[in-house]
PDB file of C-alpha atoms in Angstrom:
ATOM      1  CA  MET A   1       9.220  22.684 -12.810  1.00  0.00           C
ATOM      2  CA  THR A   2       6.163  24.124 -11.086  1.00  0.00           C
ATOM      3  CA  THR A   3       3.407  21.998  -9.601  1.00  0.00           C
ATOM      4  CA  GLU A   4       1.080  23.312 -12.313  1.00  0.00           C
ATOM      5  CA  THR A   5       3.038  21.249 -14.857  1.00  0.00           C
ATOM      6  CA  TYR A   6       4.227  18.411 -12.639  1.00  0.00           C
ATOM      7  CA  ALA A   7       6.071  15.714 -14.601  1.00  0.00           C
ATOM      8  CA  ASP A   8       4.747  17.187 -17.851  1.00  0.00           C
ATOM      9  CA  ALA A   9       7.687  15.770 -19.813  1.00  0.00           C
ATOM     10  CA  ARG A  10       7.188  12.212 -18.566  1.00  0.00           C
ATOM     11  CA  GLU A  11       5.336   9.742 -20.759  1.00  0.00           C
ATOM     12  CA  ALA A  12       1.946   8.636 -19.480  1.00  0.00           C
ATOM     13  CA  VAL A  13       0.652   5.075 -19.778  1.00  0.00           C
ATOM     14  CA  HIS A  14      -2.870   6.486 -19.913  1.00  0.00           C
ATOM     15  CA  GLU A  15      -4.289   9.955 -20.567  1.00  0.00           C
ATOM     16  CA  GLN A  16      -7.956  10.842 -20.421  1.00  0.00           C
ATOM     17  CA  ARG A  17      -9.963  14.038 -20.740  1.00  0.00           C
ATOM     18  CA  ILE A  18     -12.989  13.910 -18.430  1.00  0.00           C
ATOM     19  CA  ASP A  19     -15.752  16.407 -19.200  1.00  0.00           C
ATOM     20  CA  GLY A  20     -16.309  18.806 -16.323  1.00  0.00           C
ATOM     21  CA  PHE A  21     -13.279  17.504 -14.454  1.00  0.00           C
ATOM     22  CA  GLY A  22     -10.072  17.904 -16.431  1.00  0.00           C
ATOM     23  CA  THR A  23      -7.244  15.920 -17.951  1.00  0.00           C
ATOM     24  CA  VAL A  24      -5.950  12.918 -16.020  1.00  0.00           C
ATOM     25  CA  ARG A  25      -2.534  11.419 -16.786  1.00  0.00           C
ATOM     26  CA  VAL A  26      -1.365   8.112 -15.291  1.00  0.00           C
ATOM     27  CA  LEU A  27       2.425   7.987 -14.960  1.00  0.00           C
ATOM     28  CA  PRO A  28       4.709   5.158 -13.830  1.00  0.00           C
ATOM     29  CA  LEU A  29       5.932   6.223 -10.407  1.00  0.00           C
ATOM     30  CA  ASP A  30       9.515   7.487 -10.148  1.00  0.00           C
ATOM     31  CA  PRO A  31      10.419   6.819  -6.484  1.00  0.00           C
ATOM     32  CA  ARG A  32      13.135   9.471  -6.366  1.00  0.00           C
ATOM     33  CA  ALA A  33      11.526  12.193  -8.470  1.00  0.00           C
ATOM     34  CA  ASP A  34       8.151  11.738  -6.747  1.00  0.00           C
ATOM     35  CA  LEU A  35       9.479  11.326  -3.210  1.00  0.00           C
ATOM     36  CA  ASP A  36       8.268  14.717  -1.942  1.00  0.00           C
ATOM     37  CA  VAL A  37       4.719  13.952  -3.052  1.00  0.00           C
ATOM     38  CA  LEU A  38       4.863  10.352  -1.834  1.00  0.00           C
ATOM     39  CA  HIS A  39       6.202  11.126   1.622  1.00  0.00           C
ATOM     40  CA  GLY A  40       3.758  13.979   2.088  1.00  0.00           C
ATOM     41  CA  TRP A  41       0.766  11.802   1.245  1.00  0.00           C
ATOM     42  CA  VAL A  42       1.549   8.446   2.880  1.00  0.00           C
ATOM     43  CA  THR A  43       2.541   9.978   6.217  1.00  0.00           C
ATOM     44  CA  GLU A  44      -0.643  12.027   6.631  1.00  0.00           C
ATOM     45  CA  GLU A  45      -3.108  10.782   9.231  1.00  0.00           C
ATOM     46  CA  ARG A  46      -5.759  10.510   6.513  1.00  0.00           C
ATOM     47  CA  ALA A  47      -3.581   7.756   4.970  1.00  0.00           C
ATOM     48  CA  ALA A  48      -3.364   5.713   8.171  1.00  0.00           C
ATOM     49  CA  TYR A  49      -4.679   2.564   6.469  1.00  0.00           C
ATOM     50  CA  TRP A  50      -1.835   2.779   3.951  1.00  0.00           C
ATOM     51  CA  GLY A  51       0.388   1.736   6.870  1.00  0.00           C
ATOM     52  CA  MET A  52       3.227   4.252   6.436  1.00  0.00           C
ATOM     53  CA  THR A  53       2.324   7.190   8.694  1.00  0.00           C
ATOM     54  CA  GLY A  54       5.486   6.860  10.767  1.00  0.00           C
ATOM     55  CA  PHE A  55       7.880   6.383   7.842  1.00  0.00           C
ATOM     56  CA  THR A  56      10.858   8.649   7.204  1.00  0.00           C
ATOM     57  CA  ARG A  57      11.640   9.917   3.716  1.00  0.00           C
ATOM     58  CA  GLN A  58      14.325   7.239   3.399  1.00  0.00           C
ATOM     59  CA  GLN A  59      11.916   4.471   4.409  1.00  0.00           C
ATOM     60  CA  VAL A  60       9.350   5.636   1.872  1.00  0.00           C
ATOM     61  CA  LEU A  61      12.045   5.778  -0.800  1.00  0.00           C
ATOM     62  CA  GLU A  62      13.315   2.284   0.023  1.00  0.00           C
ATOM     63  CA  THR A  63       9.774   0.888  -0.009  1.00  0.00           C
ATOM     64  CA  TYR A  64       9.036   2.206  -3.495  1.00  0.00           C
ATOM     65  CA  LEU A  65      12.470   1.356  -4.864  1.00  0.00           C
ATOM     66  CA  HIS A  66      11.771  -2.220  -3.781  1.00  0.00           C
ATOM     67  CA  LEU A  67       8.337  -2.111  -5.398  1.00  0.00           C
ATOM     68  CA  ASP A  68       9.908  -0.697  -8.561  1.00  0.00           C
ATOM     69  CA  SER A  69      12.254  -3.699  -8.713  1.00  0.00           C
ATOM     70  CA  LEU A  70       9.385  -6.187  -8.946  1.00  0.00           C
ATOM     71  CA  ASP A  71       7.828  -7.513 -12.145  1.00  0.00           C
ATOM     72  CA  THR A  72       4.509  -8.295 -10.464  1.00  0.00           C
ATOM     73  CA  HIS A  73       3.778  -5.068  -8.566  1.00  0.00           C
ATOM     74  CA  HIS A  74       3.728  -1.558 -10.047  1.00  0.00           C
ATOM     75  CA  ALA A  75       3.046   1.939  -8.732  1.00  0.00           C
ATOM     76  CA  PHE A  76       1.599   4.906 -10.611  1.00  0.00           C
ATOM     77  CA  LEU A  77       1.211   8.605  -9.917  1.00  0.00           C
ATOM     78  CA  THR A  78      -1.960  10.125 -11.328  1.00  0.00           C
ATOM     79  CA  VAL A  79      -1.748  13.798 -12.276  1.00  0.00           C
ATOM     80  CA  LYS A  80      -4.811  15.973 -12.850  1.00  0.00           C
ATOM     81  CA  ASP A  81      -4.297  19.107 -14.941  1.00  0.00           C
ATOM     82  CA  GLY A  82      -0.608  19.098 -14.064  1.00  0.00           C
ATOM     83  CA  VAL A  83      -1.062  18.560 -10.303  1.00  0.00           C
ATOM     84  CA  PRO A  84      -0.373  15.250  -8.478  1.00  0.00           C
ATOM     85  CA  ALA A  85      -3.722  13.783  -7.490  1.00  0.00           C
ATOM     86  CA  ALA A  86      -3.513  10.077  -6.572  1.00  0.00           C
ATOM     87  CA  LEU A  87      -1.213   7.138  -5.963  1.00  0.00           C
ATOM     88  CA  PHE A  88      -2.281   3.814  -7.454  1.00  0.00           C
ATOM     89  CA  GLN A  89      -0.679   0.390  -7.409  1.00  0.00           C
ATOM     90  CA  THR A  90      -1.371  -2.741  -9.409  1.00  0.00           C
ATOM     91  CA  TYR A  91      -0.281  -6.267  -8.624  1.00  0.00           C
ATOM     92  CA  GLU A  92      -0.613  -9.793  -9.938  1.00  0.00           C
ATOM     93  CA  PRO A  93      -2.873 -11.512  -7.381  1.00  0.00           C
ATOM     94  CA  GLU A  94      -1.165 -14.883  -7.789  1.00  0.00           C
ATOM     95  CA  ALA A  95       2.099 -13.252  -6.636  1.00  0.00           C
ATOM     96  CA  ASP A  96       0.470 -11.572  -3.632  1.00  0.00           C
ATOM     97  CA  ARG A  97      -0.740 -12.750  -0.233  1.00  0.00           C
ATOM     98  CA  VAL A  98      -4.346 -12.193  -1.337  1.00  0.00           C
ATOM     99  CA  SER A  99      -4.014 -15.396  -3.409  1.00  0.00           C
ATOM    100  CA  GLU A 100      -4.221 -17.326  -0.116  1.00  0.00           C
ATOM    101  CA  CYS A 101      -7.698 -15.905   0.456  1.00  0.00           C
ATOM    102  CA  TYR A 102      -9.534 -16.468  -2.841  1.00  0.00           C
ATOM    103  CA  GLU A 103      -9.292 -18.437  -6.087  1.00  0.00           C
ATOM    104  CA  VAL A 104      -7.431 -16.260  -8.570  1.00  0.00           C
ATOM    105  CA  ARG A 105      -8.841 -16.244 -12.101  1.00  0.00           C
ATOM    106  CA  PRO A 106      -6.934 -15.589 -15.338  1.00  0.00           C
ATOM    107  CA  GLY A 107      -7.282 -11.906 -16.148  1.00  0.00           C
ATOM    108  CA  ASP A 108      -7.485 -10.720 -12.531  1.00  0.00           C
ATOM    109  CA  ILE A 109      -5.522  -7.635 -11.523  1.00  0.00           C
ATOM    110  CA  GLY A 110      -5.131  -6.324  -7.991  1.00  0.00           C
ATOM    111  CA  VAL A 111      -5.467  -2.604  -7.263  1.00  0.00           C
ATOM    112  CA  HIS A 112      -4.485  -0.390  -4.337  1.00  0.00           C
ATOM    113  CA  LEU A 113      -5.359   3.287  -4.260  1.00  0.00           C
ATOM    114  CA  LEU A 114      -4.566   6.395  -2.252  1.00  0.00           C
ATOM    115  CA  ILE A 115      -6.482   9.460  -3.384  1.00  0.00           C
ATOM    116  CA  GLY A 116      -4.511  12.640  -2.796  1.00  0.00           C
ATOM    117  CA  PRO A 117      -5.985  15.897  -1.534  1.00  0.00           C
ATOM    118  CA  PRO A 118      -7.380  18.464  -3.987  1.00  0.00           C
ATOM    119  CA  ALA A 119      -4.907  21.086  -5.198  1.00  0.00           C
ATOM    120  CA  PRO A 120      -4.231  23.881  -2.672  1.00  0.00           C
ATOM    121  CA  GLY A 121      -7.068  26.392  -2.729  1.00  0.00           C
ATOM    122  CA  ALA A 122      -9.296  24.143  -4.840  1.00  0.00           C
ATOM    123  CA  GLY A 123     -11.398  22.860  -1.954  1.00  0.00           C
ATOM    124  CA  ALA A 124     -13.427  19.666  -2.111  1.00  0.00           C
ATOM    125  CA  LEU A 125     -14.484  18.880  -5.673  1.00  0.00           C
ATOM    126  CA  PRO A 126     -17.603  16.793  -6.398  1.00  0.00           C
ATOM    127  CA  GLY A 127     -16.668  13.522  -8.046  1.00  0.00           C
ATOM    128  CA  TRP A 128     -12.933  13.961  -7.318  1.00  0.00           C
ATOM    129  CA  SER A 129     -12.279  10.381  -6.172  1.00  0.00           C
ATOM    130  CA  SER A 130     -14.675   8.786  -8.657  1.00  0.00           C
ATOM    131  CA  ALA A 131     -13.117  10.513 -11.664  1.00  0.00           C
ATOM    132  CA  LEU A 132      -9.558   9.633 -10.640  1.00  0.00           C
ATOM    133  CA  LEU A 133     -10.412   6.026  -9.864  1.00  0.00           C
ATOM    134  CA  GLY A 134     -12.396   5.721 -13.082  1.00  0.00           C
ATOM    135  CA  ALA A 135      -9.440   6.911 -15.151  1.00  0.00           C
ATOM    136  CA  PHE A 136      -7.117   4.469 -13.460  1.00  0.00           C
ATOM    137  CA  LEU A 137      -9.526   1.559 -13.859  1.00  0.00           C
ATOM    138  CA  ALA A 138      -9.756   2.412 -17.557  1.00  0.00           C
ATOM    139  CA  TYR A 139      -6.004   1.827 -17.712  1.00  0.00           C
ATOM    140  CA  ALA A 140      -5.918  -1.233 -15.438  1.00  0.00           C
ATOM    141  CA  LEU A 141      -8.852  -3.062 -17.027  1.00  0.00           C
ATOM    142  CA  THR A 142      -9.174  -1.852 -20.607  1.00  0.00           C
ATOM    143  CA  GLY A 143      -5.625  -0.612 -21.229  1.00  0.00           C
ATOM    144  CA  LEU A 144      -4.001  -3.734 -19.769  1.00  0.00           C
ATOM    145  CA  ASP A 145      -6.721  -6.013 -21.189  1.00  0.00           C
ATOM    146  CA  ARG A 146      -7.724  -7.483 -17.821  1.00  0.00           C
ATOM    147  CA  GLN A 147     -11.073  -9.012 -16.982  1.00  0.00           C
ATOM    148  CA  ARG A 148     -11.518  -8.248 -13.285  1.00  0.00           C
ATOM    149  CA  ALA A 149     -10.133  -5.798 -10.723  1.00  0.00           C
ATOM    150  CA  VAL A 150      -9.569  -7.077  -7.192  1.00  0.00           C
ATOM    151  CA  VAL A 151      -9.377  -4.859  -4.099  1.00  0.00           C
ATOM    152  CA  GLU A 152      -8.881  -5.676  -0.422  1.00  0.00           C
ATOM    153  CA  PRO A 153      -9.199  -2.485   1.639  1.00  0.00           C
ATOM    154  CA  ASP A 154      -8.827  -2.646   5.405  1.00  0.00           C
ATOM    155  CA  ALA A 155     -12.196  -3.761   6.796  1.00  0.00           C
ATOM    156  CA  ARG A 156     -12.201  -0.733   9.133  1.00  0.00           C
ATOM    157  CA  ASN A 157     -11.761   1.721   6.273  1.00  0.00           C
ATOM    158  CA  THR A 158     -15.442   2.392   5.727  1.00  0.00           C
ATOM    159  CA  ARG A 159     -14.742   5.483   3.635  1.00  0.00           C
ATOM    160  CA  ALA A 160     -12.691   3.571   1.067  1.00  0.00           C
ATOM    161  CA  ILE A 161     -15.188   0.707   1.018  1.00  0.00           C
ATOM    162  CA  ALA A 162     -18.061   3.122   0.355  1.00  0.00           C
ATOM    163  CA  ARG A 163     -16.069   4.754  -2.462  1.00  0.00           C
ATOM    164  CA  LEU A 164     -15.321   1.416  -4.097  1.00  0.00           C
ATOM    165  CA  THR A 165     -18.927   0.268  -3.790  1.00  0.00           C
ATOM    166  CA  ARG A 166     -20.119   3.464  -5.463  1.00  0.00           C
ATOM    167  CA  GLN A 167     -17.649   2.732  -8.250  1.00  0.00           C
ATOM    168  CA  GLY A 168     -19.322  -0.625  -8.875  1.00  0.00           C
ATOM    169  CA  PHE A 169     -17.147  -3.022  -6.875  1.00  0.00           C
ATOM    170  CA  VAL A 170     -19.110  -5.978  -5.496  1.00  0.00           C
ATOM    171  CA  PRO A 171     -18.135  -7.052  -1.939  1.00  0.00           C
ATOM    172  CA  ALA A 172     -17.314 -10.735  -1.491  1.00  0.00           C
ATOM    173  CA  GLY A 173     -16.918 -10.889   2.280  1.00  0.00           C
ATOM    174  CA  GLU A 174     -14.160 -10.333   4.806  1.00  0.00           C
ATOM    175  CA  ILE A 175     -10.794 -12.069   4.596  1.00  0.00           C
ATOM    176  CA  VAL A 176      -7.661 -12.124   6.745  1.00  0.00           C
ATOM    177  CA  LEU A 177      -4.486 -11.444   4.781  1.00  0.00           C
ATOM    178  CA  PRO A 178      -1.550 -13.272   6.416  1.00  0.00           C
ATOM    179  CA  GLY A 179       1.386 -11.293   7.761  1.00  0.00           C
ATOM    180  CA  ILE A 180       4.612 -11.109   5.756  1.00  0.00           C
ATOM    181  CA  ASP A 181       8.008 -10.595   7.394  1.00  0.00           C
ATOM    182  CA  LEU A 182      10.861 -10.565   4.872  1.00  0.00           C
ATOM    183  CA  PRO A 183      14.097  -8.556   4.797  1.00  0.00           C
ATOM    184  CA  GLU A 184      12.655  -6.344   2.038  1.00  0.00           C
ATOM    185  CA  VAL A 185       9.144  -5.900   3.397  1.00  0.00           C
ATOM    186  CA  HIS A 186       7.056  -6.278   6.534  1.00  0.00           C
ATOM    187  CA  LEU A 187       3.286  -6.464   6.275  1.00  0.00           C
ATOM    188  CA  PRO A 188       1.225  -7.234   9.371  1.00  0.00           C
ATOM    189  CA  GLU A 189      -1.819  -9.468   9.284  1.00  0.00           C
ATOM    190  CA  LYS A 190      -4.759  -7.529   7.870  1.00  0.00           C
ATOM    191  CA  ARG A 191      -8.514  -7.981   8.154  1.00  0.00           C
ATOM    192  CA  ALA A 192      -9.849  -6.823   4.817  1.00  0.00           C
ATOM    193  CA  LEU A 193     -12.937  -6.706   2.649  1.00  0.00           C
ATOM    194  CA  LEU A 194     -12.522  -8.526  -0.652  1.00  0.00           C
ATOM    195  CA  ALA A 195     -14.365  -6.962  -3.591  1.00  0.00           C
ATOM    196  CA  PHE A 196     -14.398  -7.298  -7.379  1.00  0.00           C
ATOM    197  CA  LEU A 197     -15.254  -5.221 -10.425  1.00  0.00           C
ATOM    198  CA  THR A 198     -15.472  -6.921 -13.810  1.00  0.00           C
ATOM    199  CA  ARG A 199     -14.334  -5.160 -16.935  1.00  0.00           C
ATOM    200  CA  GLU A 200     -17.771  -5.691 -18.450  1.00  0.00           C
ATOM    201  CA  ALA A 201     -19.432  -3.957 -15.499  1.00  0.00           C
ATOM    202  CA  PHE A 202     -16.913  -1.125 -15.546  1.00  0.00           C
ATOM    203  CA  GLU A 203     -17.349  -0.466 -19.254  1.00  0.00           C
ATOM    204  CA  ARG A 204     -21.102  -0.274 -18.944  1.00  0.00           C
ATOM    205  CA  GLY A 205     -20.841   1.839 -15.802  1.00  0.00           C
ATOM    206  CA  GLY A 206     -22.455  -0.430 -13.254  1.00  0.00           C
ATOM    207  CA  ALA A 207     -22.001  -3.386 -10.972  1.00  0.00           C
ATOM    208  CA  ALA A 208     -22.365  -6.988 -12.016  1.00  0.00           C
ATOM    209  CA  PRO A 209     -22.266 -10.309 -10.196  1.00  0.00           C
ATOM    210  CA  ARG A 210     -18.705 -11.263  -9.339  1.00  0.00           C
TER     211      ARG A 210
END
């Protein structure tokens, strides 16, 4: 299958036509089928804050096979007009280390995002990140019937923080996520910025008090 029709036969959990941008499909990640895309993206220097730049293909595969085995954490590949465009993850905050840093509310959903590069030869496209993130938030908030999206980007990742703020996320201050060292996963301590976006604010296209 060519990249122009990547994963075309796979069922999407969300599909959205965005005027002036294209068709965005959100697919449950298949760690084996999507390994080439995954490894290429997470090991790029631009993805340094994702924490996997030194990973081998096998390490990336094992990481996402572990994630795929969980009921509380899920990964998705977003495809734009048949070309892989972004990696998104959702998680239940009460089952994540972020729950040690804020009071989780019913209806919260945690979100991680890694925006992929534009298709080869396409160059930088205005609104690329915003359109992809908007489509995914439509799935995470409206599609999953959640009330608030929670993000905790690395506090040094000013680019991601600016992107999220433009999208309507309201910063709630810095936190320190505790380190995790288990046989299945190792996560170092992380200084992060906690931010929220309510479903109400998202659906009306603007920020609201958290």
